[in-house]
Short mmCIF file of N, CA and C in Angstrom, two decimals:
data_model
loop_
_atom_site.label_atom_id
_atom_site.label_comp_id
_atom_site.label_asym_id
_atom_site.label_seq_id
_atom_site.Cartn_x
_atom_site.Cartn_y
_atom_site.Cartn_z
N MET A 1 -69.08 13.03 -58.03
CA MET A 1 -68.74 12.55 -57.14
C MET A 1 -67.68 11.44 -56.93
N LYS A 2 -67.73 10.70 -58.16
CA LYS A 2 -66.93 9.63 -58.88
C LYS A 2 -65.36 10.51 -58.65
N ARG A 3 -65.74 11.38 -60.04
CA ARG A 3 -64.52 11.99 -60.08
C ARG A 3 -63.46 12.21 -58.79
N THR A 4 -63.93 12.58 -57.67
CA THR A 4 -63.38 13.04 -56.82
C THR A 4 -62.84 11.70 -56.26
N LYS A 5 -63.63 11.08 -55.59
CA LYS A 5 -63.15 9.74 -55.04
C LYS A 5 -62.33 9.32 -55.64
N LEU A 6 -61.79 9.20 -57.47
CA LEU A 6 -61.32 8.71 -58.20
C LEU A 6 -59.36 9.43 -58.23
N ILE A 7 -59.61 11.03 -57.76
CA ILE A 7 -58.75 12.04 -57.58
C ILE A 7 -57.92 11.60 -56.10
N LEU A 8 -58.59 11.44 -55.44
CA LEU A 8 -58.78 10.92 -54.12
C LEU A 8 -57.67 9.55 -53.96
N VAL A 9 -58.33 8.58 -54.37
CA VAL A 9 -57.80 7.20 -54.60
C VAL A 9 -56.05 7.53 -55.24
N ALA A 10 -56.13 8.42 -57.05
CA ALA A 10 -55.02 8.67 -57.15
C ALA A 10 -53.78 9.40 -56.30
N GLY A 11 -54.02 10.51 -55.32
CA GLY A 11 -53.68 10.70 -55.10
C GLY A 11 -53.03 10.35 -53.92
N CYS A 12 -53.33 9.17 -53.30
CA CYS A 12 -52.88 8.13 -51.69
C CYS A 12 -52.37 7.33 -52.96
N LEU A 13 -52.69 6.82 -53.61
CA LEU A 13 -51.32 5.65 -54.75
C LEU A 13 -50.27 6.52 -54.42
N ALA A 14 -50.28 8.21 -55.58
CA ALA A 14 -49.22 8.80 -55.21
C ALA A 14 -47.83 8.72 -54.19
N ALA A 15 -48.91 8.83 -53.44
CA ALA A 15 -47.82 9.23 -52.19
C ALA A 15 -47.44 7.81 -51.34
N LEU A 16 -48.31 6.34 -51.64
CA LEU A 16 -47.72 5.47 -50.96
C LEU A 16 -46.87 4.39 -52.42
N PHE A 17 -46.37 5.17 -53.69
CA PHE A 17 -45.49 4.55 -54.27
C PHE A 17 -44.11 4.59 -54.50
N PRO A 18 -43.78 5.90 -53.44
CA PRO A 18 -41.99 5.92 -53.31
C PRO A 18 -42.02 5.53 -51.73
N LEU A 19 -43.18 5.21 -51.28
CA LEU A 19 -42.85 3.91 -50.02
C LEU A 19 -42.90 2.72 -50.30
N ALA A 20 -43.30 2.35 -51.00
CA ALA A 20 -43.46 0.85 -51.59
C ALA A 20 -42.57 0.46 -52.48
N THR A 21 -41.47 1.90 -53.52
CA THR A 21 -40.73 1.10 -54.13
C THR A 21 -39.21 1.46 -52.94
N PHE A 22 -39.21 2.41 -52.13
CA PHE A 22 -38.60 1.75 -51.04
C PHE A 22 -38.50 0.58 -49.62
N ALA A 23 -40.09 0.02 -49.60
CA ALA A 23 -39.79 -1.11 -49.03
C ALA A 23 -39.01 -2.10 -49.47
N HIS A 24 -39.84 -2.35 -50.68
CA HIS A 24 -39.45 -3.29 -51.71
C HIS A 24 -37.97 -3.44 -52.10
N ALA A 25 -36.89 -2.09 -52.31
CA ALA A 25 -35.63 -2.00 -52.49
C ALA A 25 -35.32 -2.91 -51.69
N GLY A 26 -35.71 -3.69 -50.54
CA GLY A 26 -35.38 -4.60 -49.34
C GLY A 26 -34.69 -3.37 -48.19
N ASN A 27 -35.24 -2.23 -47.74
CA ASN A 27 -34.82 -1.23 -46.77
C ASN A 27 -35.47 -1.55 -45.87
N PRO A 28 -35.28 -1.12 -44.44
CA PRO A 28 -36.12 -1.66 -43.73
C PRO A 28 -37.83 -0.94 -43.52
N PRO A 29 -38.57 -1.81 -42.87
CA PRO A 29 -40.60 -1.76 -42.54
C PRO A 29 -40.64 0.12 -42.60
N VAL A 30 -41.64 0.22 -43.66
CA VAL A 30 -42.54 1.25 -43.45
C VAL A 30 -43.39 1.22 -42.28
N ALA A 31 -43.42 2.06 -41.71
CA ALA A 31 -44.88 2.04 -40.48
C ALA A 31 -45.85 1.70 -41.33
N GLY A 32 -46.63 0.68 -40.98
CA GLY A 32 -48.21 0.66 -41.21
C GLY A 32 -47.85 0.46 -42.94
N LEU A 33 -46.96 -0.06 -43.14
CA LEU A 33 -46.74 -0.61 -45.19
C LEU A 33 -46.52 -1.71 -44.77
N HIS A 34 -47.16 -3.03 -45.82
CA HIS A 34 -46.93 -4.73 -45.44
C HIS A 34 -47.08 -5.30 -47.00
N GLN A 35 -45.64 -5.61 -47.19
CA GLN A 35 -46.17 -6.54 -48.30
C GLN A 35 -46.41 -7.92 -48.39
N VAL A 36 -47.15 -8.09 -49.15
CA VAL A 36 -47.84 -9.42 -48.85
C VAL A 36 -47.75 -9.68 -50.82
N GLY A 37 -47.07 -10.86 -51.09
CA GLY A 37 -46.16 -11.16 -53.09
C GLY A 37 -46.54 -9.63 -53.21
N LYS A 38 -46.68 -9.48 -54.34
CA LYS A 38 -46.10 -8.20 -55.19
C LYS A 38 -46.80 -6.86 -54.60
N LYS A 39 -47.93 -7.05 -53.51
CA LYS A 39 -49.04 -6.03 -53.14
C LYS A 39 -48.42 -5.54 -51.96
N PHE A 40 -49.11 -4.24 -52.01
CA PHE A 40 -48.29 -3.90 -50.58
C PHE A 40 -50.32 -3.47 -50.13
N THR A 41 -50.33 -3.21 -48.96
CA THR A 41 -51.56 -3.32 -48.25
C THR A 41 -51.13 -2.33 -46.97
N VAL A 42 -51.67 -1.14 -46.52
CA VAL A 42 -51.80 0.06 -45.62
C VAL A 42 -52.24 -0.56 -44.72
N ASP A 43 -51.74 -0.31 -43.41
CA ASP A 43 -52.23 0.08 -41.98
C ASP A 43 -52.53 1.43 -41.19
N LYS A 44 -53.61 2.14 -41.34
CA LYS A 44 -53.74 3.54 -41.53
C LYS A 44 -53.28 3.74 -39.84
N THR A 45 -54.15 2.81 -39.50
CA THR A 45 -53.38 3.19 -38.16
C THR A 45 -52.11 3.76 -37.11
N LYS A 46 -51.02 2.63 -37.75
CA LYS A 46 -49.53 3.01 -37.59
C LYS A 46 -49.05 3.95 -38.86
N MET A 47 -49.54 4.19 -39.99
CA MET A 47 -49.11 5.44 -40.81
C MET A 47 -48.73 6.28 -40.15
N PRO A 48 -47.40 7.13 -40.27
CA PRO A 48 -47.35 8.08 -39.42
C PRO A 48 -48.43 9.56 -40.26
N PHE A 49 -49.87 9.76 -39.69
CA PHE A 49 -50.24 11.49 -40.46
C PHE A 49 -49.29 13.08 -40.30
N LEU A 50 -49.63 12.94 -40.80
CA LEU A 50 -48.98 14.73 -41.25
C LEU A 50 -50.01 15.46 -39.83
N LYS A 51 -49.00 16.61 -39.55
CA LYS A 51 -50.17 17.15 -38.05
C LYS A 51 -49.72 18.56 -38.63
N PRO A 52 -51.07 18.95 -38.22
CA PRO A 52 -50.09 21.10 -37.63
C PRO A 52 -49.33 21.39 -37.13
N ASP A 53 -48.96 22.19 -36.75
CA ASP A 53 -47.57 22.98 -35.59
C ASP A 53 -47.56 24.54 -35.60
N LEU A 54 -47.88 24.36 -34.51
CA LEU A 54 -48.62 25.70 -34.20
C LEU A 54 -47.43 26.70 -33.42
N SER A 55 -46.77 27.65 -33.69
CA SER A 55 -45.91 28.14 -33.76
C SER A 55 -45.88 29.99 -33.41
N VAL A 56 -44.82 30.37 -32.78
CA VAL A 56 -45.00 31.53 -32.53
C VAL A 56 -43.79 32.22 -32.86
N THR A 57 -44.01 33.00 -33.92
CA THR A 57 -42.72 33.56 -34.63
C THR A 57 -42.20 35.00 -34.31
N ASN A 58 -42.71 35.69 -33.40
CA ASN A 58 -42.92 37.29 -33.52
C ASN A 58 -42.94 38.23 -32.60
N ILE A 59 -43.25 38.79 -32.25
CA ILE A 59 -43.50 39.43 -30.42
C ILE A 59 -42.64 40.94 -30.93
N LYS A 60 -43.61 42.13 -30.81
CA LYS A 60 -42.74 43.78 -30.80
C LYS A 60 -43.65 44.29 -30.34
N ALA A 61 -43.08 45.60 -30.48
CA ALA A 61 -43.79 46.64 -29.19
C ALA A 61 -44.40 47.41 -30.07
N ILE A 62 -45.52 48.16 -30.22
CA ILE A 62 -45.38 48.86 -31.25
C ILE A 62 -46.20 50.47 -30.41
N LYS A 63 -45.45 51.25 -31.49
CA LYS A 63 -45.79 52.72 -30.57
C LYS A 63 -47.51 53.23 -30.34
N TYR A 64 -48.15 53.92 -29.18
CA TYR A 64 -49.39 53.75 -28.88
C TYR A 64 -49.59 55.20 -28.64
N ASP A 65 -49.47 55.84 -27.56
CA ASP A 65 -49.95 57.26 -27.46
C ASP A 65 -49.45 57.41 -25.94
N GLN A 66 -48.60 58.52 -26.09
CA GLN A 66 -48.19 59.45 -25.02
C GLN A 66 -46.66 58.90 -24.58
N GLY A 67 -46.08 57.91 -25.79
CA GLY A 67 -44.98 57.44 -25.94
C GLY A 67 -45.57 55.68 -25.88
N ARG A 68 -46.55 55.15 -25.08
CA ARG A 68 -46.93 53.85 -24.63
C ARG A 68 -46.52 52.92 -25.82
N CYS A 69 -46.57 51.73 -25.63
CA CYS A 69 -46.67 50.56 -26.45
C CYS A 69 -47.92 49.45 -26.53
N TYR A 70 -48.17 48.92 -27.12
CA TYR A 70 -49.10 47.63 -27.39
C TYR A 70 -48.14 46.81 -28.01
N LEU A 71 -49.06 45.13 -28.02
CA LEU A 71 -47.95 44.07 -28.43
C LEU A 71 -48.22 43.75 -29.60
N ARG A 72 -47.92 43.07 -30.38
CA ARG A 72 -48.46 42.48 -31.84
C ARG A 72 -47.69 41.21 -32.23
N VAL A 73 -48.43 40.49 -32.08
CA VAL A 73 -47.74 39.17 -31.45
C VAL A 73 -48.01 38.08 -33.28
N ARG A 74 -47.68 37.39 -33.24
CA ARG A 74 -47.58 36.73 -34.95
C ARG A 74 -47.45 35.01 -34.19
N LEU A 75 -48.52 34.23 -35.15
CA LEU A 75 -49.12 33.09 -35.14
C LEU A 75 -48.59 32.32 -35.99
N LYS A 76 -48.22 31.32 -36.47
CA LYS A 76 -48.10 30.56 -37.51
C LYS A 76 -48.20 28.54 -37.72
N ASN A 77 -49.54 28.22 -39.06
CA ASN A 77 -49.22 26.78 -38.72
C ASN A 77 -48.29 26.22 -39.43
N SER A 78 -47.01 26.16 -38.80
CA SER A 78 -45.65 25.40 -40.33
C SER A 78 -45.89 24.36 -39.53
N GLY A 79 -46.65 23.18 -39.96
CA GLY A 79 -46.73 21.80 -40.28
C GLY A 79 -47.44 22.18 -41.77
N PRO A 80 -47.33 20.51 -42.15
CA PRO A 80 -48.03 20.47 -43.28
C PRO A 80 -49.52 20.37 -43.20
N ALA A 81 -50.12 20.05 -42.50
CA ALA A 81 -51.68 19.66 -42.40
C ALA A 81 -51.99 20.85 -41.72
N PRO A 82 -53.84 21.09 -41.87
CA PRO A 82 -54.68 21.64 -41.63
C PRO A 82 -54.45 21.19 -40.21
N ILE A 83 -55.21 22.78 -39.24
CA ILE A 83 -55.35 22.41 -37.32
C ILE A 83 -56.94 21.80 -37.72
N PRO A 84 -57.44 21.17 -36.97
CA PRO A 84 -58.94 20.28 -37.04
C PRO A 84 -60.26 21.70 -36.72
N ASP A 85 -61.25 21.67 -37.62
CA ASP A 85 -62.05 22.24 -37.57
C ASP A 85 -62.68 22.13 -35.51
N SER A 86 -62.69 20.87 -35.13
CA SER A 86 -62.62 20.65 -33.67
C SER A 86 -62.44 21.66 -33.07
N ILE A 87 -61.30 22.11 -33.35
CA ILE A 87 -60.24 22.99 -32.21
C ILE A 87 -61.08 24.78 -32.26
N TYR A 88 -61.60 24.92 -33.27
CA TYR A 88 -62.41 25.69 -33.27
C TYR A 88 -63.77 25.58 -33.43
N THR A 89 -64.18 25.04 -33.34
CA THR A 89 -66.00 24.72 -32.70
C THR A 89 -66.38 25.01 -31.46
N SER A 90 -64.59 24.25 -30.42
CA SER A 90 -65.20 24.12 -29.21
C SER A 90 -64.51 25.54 -28.39
N LYS A 91 -64.16 26.91 -29.44
CA LYS A 91 -64.22 27.88 -28.87
C LYS A 91 -63.17 28.27 -27.03
N THR A 92 -62.92 27.15 -27.02
CA THR A 92 -61.92 27.54 -25.32
C THR A 92 -60.88 26.59 -25.77
N LYS A 93 -60.54 25.36 -26.96
CA LYS A 93 -59.59 24.74 -27.00
C LYS A 93 -58.08 25.11 -27.76
N VAL A 94 -57.02 25.01 -27.07
CA VAL A 94 -56.10 25.69 -27.79
C VAL A 94 -55.42 26.66 -26.93
N GLY A 95 -55.60 27.11 -26.00
CA GLY A 95 -54.81 28.47 -25.20
C GLY A 95 -53.12 28.84 -25.91
N ILE A 96 -53.32 30.17 -26.14
CA ILE A 96 -52.99 30.46 -26.20
C ILE A 96 -52.63 31.87 -25.02
N GLN A 97 -51.47 31.83 -24.39
CA GLN A 97 -51.05 32.70 -22.82
C GLN A 97 -49.69 33.44 -22.47
N MET A 98 -49.81 34.22 -22.50
CA MET A 98 -49.00 35.21 -22.91
C MET A 98 -48.09 35.69 -21.15
N TYR A 99 -47.23 36.30 -21.05
CA TYR A 99 -45.97 36.60 -19.68
C TYR A 99 -45.57 37.82 -20.01
N LYS A 100 -45.71 38.95 -18.83
CA LYS A 100 -44.87 39.57 -19.56
C LYS A 100 -43.59 39.86 -17.84
N ASP A 101 -42.52 39.95 -17.83
CA ASP A 101 -41.93 39.69 -16.87
C ASP A 101 -41.98 38.74 -15.80
N ASN A 102 -41.94 37.72 -16.37
CA ASN A 102 -42.02 35.48 -16.47
C ASN A 102 -43.55 35.67 -15.25
N LYS A 103 -44.77 36.67 -15.04
CA LYS A 103 -46.43 36.84 -14.40
C LYS A 103 -47.55 36.42 -15.57
N PRO A 104 -47.78 35.03 -15.45
CA PRO A 104 -48.69 35.55 -16.74
C PRO A 104 -49.51 36.94 -16.58
N ALA A 105 -49.90 36.96 -17.98
CA ALA A 105 -50.63 38.57 -18.41
C ALA A 105 -51.64 38.41 -19.46
N GLY A 106 -52.57 37.41 -19.43
CA GLY A 106 -53.72 37.42 -20.53
C GLY A 106 -53.33 36.12 -21.04
N GLY A 107 -54.38 36.03 -21.85
CA GLY A 107 -55.08 34.77 -22.56
C GLY A 107 -55.55 34.24 -23.44
N MET A 108 -56.16 33.92 -24.27
CA MET A 108 -57.15 33.36 -24.71
C MET A 108 -57.58 32.25 -25.74
N SER A 109 -58.04 31.88 -26.44
CA SER A 109 -58.39 30.49 -26.74
C SER A 109 -57.41 31.38 -28.53
N LEU A 110 -57.46 29.85 -29.21
CA LEU A 110 -56.51 30.10 -30.81
C LEU A 110 -58.19 30.31 -31.75
N TRP A 111 -59.23 30.53 -31.37
CA TRP A 111 -60.99 31.26 -32.04
C TRP A 111 -60.62 32.30 -31.39
N ALA A 112 -60.27 32.96 -30.83
CA ALA A 112 -60.56 33.92 -29.91
C ALA A 112 -59.83 34.95 -30.46
N PHE A 113 -58.50 33.83 -30.94
CA PHE A 113 -56.90 34.95 -31.42
C PHE A 113 -57.23 34.94 -33.46
N ASP A 114 -58.26 33.96 -33.68
CA ASP A 114 -58.05 33.57 -35.41
C ASP A 114 -59.63 32.69 -35.97
N GLN A 115 -60.32 34.18 -35.53
CA GLN A 115 -61.76 33.73 -35.96
C GLN A 115 -61.91 33.46 -36.97
N ASN A 116 -61.19 33.66 -37.86
CA ASN A 116 -61.61 33.45 -39.72
C ASN A 116 -60.43 32.48 -39.88
N LYS A 117 -60.39 31.29 -38.73
CA LYS A 117 -59.23 30.47 -39.19
C LYS A 117 -58.09 30.06 -40.22
N THR A 118 -57.69 31.86 -40.21
CA THR A 118 -56.15 31.56 -40.89
C THR A 118 -56.00 30.28 -40.77
N LEU A 119 -55.06 30.61 -39.22
CA LEU A 119 -53.81 29.84 -38.94
C LEU A 119 -54.63 28.38 -39.52
N GLN A 120 -55.56 27.95 -39.81
CA GLN A 120 -56.22 26.27 -40.00
C GLN A 120 -55.47 26.30 -41.67
N LYS A 121 -54.69 26.89 -42.47
CA LYS A 121 -54.33 26.04 -43.19
C LYS A 121 -53.02 26.34 -43.34
N PRO A 122 -52.11 25.19 -43.33
CA PRO A 122 -51.26 24.93 -43.48
C PRO A 122 -49.96 26.23 -44.14
N GLY A 123 -48.98 26.23 -43.12
CA GLY A 123 -48.20 27.98 -43.82
C GLY A 123 -48.54 28.57 -43.89
N LYS A 124 -49.98 29.21 -43.08
CA LYS A 124 -50.45 30.72 -42.80
C LYS A 124 -50.20 30.76 -41.85
N SER A 125 -49.88 31.90 -41.76
CA SER A 125 -49.62 33.52 -40.20
C SER A 125 -50.62 34.91 -40.11
N LEU A 126 -50.82 34.24 -38.87
CA LEU A 126 -51.70 35.56 -38.17
C LEU A 126 -51.08 36.57 -37.20
N THR A 127 -50.73 37.86 -37.52
CA THR A 127 -50.31 38.40 -36.22
C THR A 127 -52.13 39.62 -35.99
N ARG A 128 -52.18 39.42 -34.68
CA ARG A 128 -52.67 40.42 -33.67
C ARG A 128 -52.20 41.20 -33.22
N ASP A 129 -52.71 42.03 -32.85
CA ASP A 129 -52.56 43.27 -31.51
C ASP A 129 -52.57 42.63 -30.23
N TRP A 130 -52.14 42.62 -29.14
CA TRP A 130 -52.52 42.75 -27.59
C TRP A 130 -51.70 43.60 -26.62
N PHE A 131 -52.58 43.46 -26.02
CA PHE A 131 -52.21 44.88 -24.80
C PHE A 131 -52.16 46.02 -25.02
N LYS A 132 -53.58 45.70 -25.64
CA LYS A 132 -53.86 47.38 -26.77
C LYS A 132 -55.09 48.32 -25.97
N SER A 133 -55.76 47.57 -24.44
CA SER A 133 -56.40 48.52 -23.42
C SER A 133 -55.28 49.11 -22.57
N PRO A 134 -55.67 50.59 -22.30
CA PRO A 134 -55.31 51.84 -21.93
C PRO A 134 -54.26 51.07 -20.65
N ASN A 135 -55.25 50.15 -19.98
CA ASN A 135 -54.71 49.68 -18.38
C ASN A 135 -53.40 48.22 -18.54
N ASN A 136 -52.95 48.33 -19.87
CA ASN A 136 -52.52 46.57 -20.48
C ASN A 136 -51.41 47.17 -21.39
N LEU A 137 -50.53 49.03 -21.63
CA LEU A 137 -50.23 49.57 -22.40
C LEU A 137 -49.07 49.50 -21.36
N LEU A 138 -47.19 48.96 -22.16
CA LEU A 138 -46.56 49.14 -21.45
C LEU A 138 -46.41 50.75 -21.33
N LYS A 139 -45.15 50.43 -21.00
CA LYS A 139 -44.78 51.90 -20.29
C LYS A 139 -43.62 52.52 -20.97
N LYS A 140 -43.83 53.31 -21.69
CA LYS A 140 -41.88 54.21 -22.37
C LYS A 140 -41.47 54.46 -21.92
N GLY A 141 -40.11 54.07 -22.49
CA GLY A 141 -38.95 53.75 -21.89
C GLY A 141 -38.24 51.85 -20.59
N ASN A 142 -39.73 51.89 -21.02
CA ASN A 142 -38.98 50.41 -20.06
C ASN A 142 -39.20 48.86 -20.83
N VAL A 143 -38.28 47.81 -20.68
CA VAL A 143 -37.82 47.01 -21.22
C VAL A 143 -38.68 46.34 -20.81
N TYR A 144 -39.03 45.13 -21.36
CA TYR A 144 -40.32 43.75 -21.28
C TYR A 144 -39.36 42.79 -21.34
N THR A 145 -39.45 41.34 -20.36
CA THR A 145 -39.20 40.11 -21.00
C THR A 145 -41.11 39.31 -21.54
N ILE A 146 -40.68 39.52 -22.61
CA ILE A 146 -42.69 39.15 -23.05
C ILE A 146 -42.17 37.81 -23.15
N LYS A 147 -43.78 36.72 -23.05
CA LYS A 147 -42.88 34.92 -23.78
C LYS A 147 -44.79 35.21 -23.83
N VAL A 148 -44.74 34.24 -25.14
CA VAL A 148 -45.88 33.76 -25.68
C VAL A 148 -46.26 32.28 -25.98
N VAL A 149 -46.80 31.50 -25.36
CA VAL A 149 -46.97 30.36 -25.16
C VAL A 149 -47.85 29.79 -26.46
N ALA A 150 -48.07 29.34 -27.18
CA ALA A 150 -49.54 28.48 -28.34
C ALA A 150 -49.59 27.12 -27.75
N ASP A 151 -50.63 27.08 -27.73
CA ASP A 151 -51.22 25.67 -27.53
C ASP A 151 -50.43 25.50 -25.98
N SER A 152 -51.02 26.45 -24.97
CA SER A 152 -50.45 26.25 -23.29
C SER A 152 -50.92 24.77 -22.89
N ARG A 153 -51.44 24.48 -23.27
CA ARG A 153 -52.19 23.62 -22.38
C ARG A 153 -52.47 21.96 -23.17
N HIS A 154 -51.62 21.60 -24.13
CA HIS A 154 -50.94 21.01 -25.06
C HIS A 154 -52.23 20.19 -25.52
N GLU A 155 -53.47 20.76 -25.90
CA GLU A 155 -54.39 20.62 -27.06
C GLU A 155 -54.43 19.57 -27.92
N LEU A 156 -52.70 20.45 -28.47
CA LEU A 156 -53.32 20.09 -30.67
C LEU A 156 -52.60 19.41 -30.78
N ALA A 157 -52.05 18.15 -31.85
CA ALA A 157 -51.45 16.87 -31.47
C ALA A 157 -50.53 17.73 -32.60
N GLU A 158 -48.71 17.72 -32.53
CA GLU A 158 -48.23 18.66 -33.74
C GLU A 158 -46.78 18.38 -33.96
N THR A 159 -46.61 18.58 -35.04
CA THR A 159 -45.35 17.56 -35.73
C THR A 159 -44.17 17.86 -34.94
N ASN A 160 -43.67 19.05 -34.31
CA ASN A 160 -43.29 19.74 -33.24
C ASN A 160 -44.06 20.41 -32.15
N GLU A 161 -43.57 19.65 -30.92
CA GLU A 161 -44.35 20.38 -29.93
C GLU A 161 -43.12 21.08 -29.39
N GLY A 162 -42.00 21.62 -30.09
CA GLY A 162 -40.91 22.44 -28.80
C GLY A 162 -40.59 23.38 -29.83
N ASN A 163 -41.81 23.97 -30.80
CA ASN A 163 -41.67 25.61 -31.20
C ASN A 163 -43.19 26.86 -30.71
N ASN A 164 -43.72 26.15 -29.63
CA ASN A 164 -44.89 26.60 -28.93
C ASN A 164 -44.58 27.83 -28.52
N SER A 165 -43.14 28.70 -27.86
CA SER A 165 -43.22 29.52 -27.69
C SER A 165 -42.02 29.96 -27.87
N LEU A 166 -42.66 31.75 -27.72
CA LEU A 166 -41.01 32.81 -27.77
C LEU A 166 -40.74 33.58 -26.80
N THR A 167 -40.33 34.24 -26.30
CA THR A 167 -39.56 34.83 -25.27
C THR A 167 -38.48 36.25 -26.18
N LYS A 168 -39.03 37.02 -25.74
CA LYS A 168 -38.81 38.40 -26.26
C LYS A 168 -38.11 39.83 -25.02
N HIS A 169 -37.23 40.12 -25.58
CA HIS A 169 -36.98 41.68 -24.70
C HIS A 169 -37.84 42.84 -25.44
N VAL A 170 -38.57 42.50 -24.85
CA VAL A 170 -39.28 44.59 -26.57
C VAL A 170 -38.66 45.18 -25.17
N HIS A 171 -38.99 47.01 -25.48
CA HIS A 171 -38.68 48.18 -25.48
C HIS A 171 -39.52 49.15 -26.07
N CYS A 172 -40.42 49.60 -24.97
CA CYS A 172 -41.72 50.67 -25.10
C CYS A 172 -40.80 51.94 -25.13
N GLY A 173 -40.81 52.39 -26.46
CA GLY A 173 -40.44 53.91 -26.54
C GLY A 173 -39.32 54.16 -27.55
N HIS A 174 -38.47 53.32 -27.42
CA HIS A 174 -37.20 53.06 -27.94
C HIS A 174 -37.03 52.08 -28.80
N GLY A 175 -35.56 51.65 -29.46
CA GLY A 175 -35.25 50.46 -29.78
C GLY A 175 -35.75 50.09 -31.01
N HIS A 176 -34.86 48.80 -30.98
CA HIS A 176 -35.46 47.61 -32.76
C HIS A 176 -36.90 47.28 -32.62
N ASP A 177 -37.13 46.71 -31.43
CA ASP A 177 -38.54 46.22 -31.52
C ASP A 177 -39.89 47.33 -32.03
N ILE A 178 -39.44 48.37 -31.76
CA ILE A 178 -40.77 49.31 -32.12
C ILE A 178 -40.93 49.06 -33.14
N GLU A 179 -42.68 49.89 -33.64
CA GLU A 179 -42.83 50.02 -35.18
C GLU A 179 -44.10 50.57 -34.99
N ALA A 180 -44.44 51.77 -35.98
CA ALA A 180 -45.41 52.08 -36.07
C ALA A 180 -46.43 51.36 -35.91
N PRO A 181 -48.02 51.93 -35.49
CA PRO A 181 -49.23 51.24 -35.97
C PRO A 181 -48.89 51.16 -37.56
#
């Protein structure tokens, strides 16, 4: 336990040292870092904390049966911080909403999309098949405008709130957006 605390303290000091050097060199003040004599204190309430960043990175049509298609959606935690456990334990927070031709076409929580918490880790991506039931399959030869919005209710504090959605025109039955399962 003592070794863990020592490593944690050393890591925090290593992260603050460049800030202290920057502030000491007569540069503008760093949020949350205050100099008293030769010592620096940290006000955690004013420090810019690292946050996750949930983004939609891809939408593809996947060939299914009789030329019909379902969708494959890829999300990524592009941020430098993990998604909090509280987002997963609620099972209803952080909605992921899909739109087909500008009409709501189903949604789910992040927990339902990512029950193994893959996206909780910074930099991780997860691909999931969507619209796979017979009633939801896209029809052969049609072009659809598909939009997926991650964190549709803005419940997750993120580093970038502007990259939560992706809109693509997908073709079922032909075109470059089609993949085999």
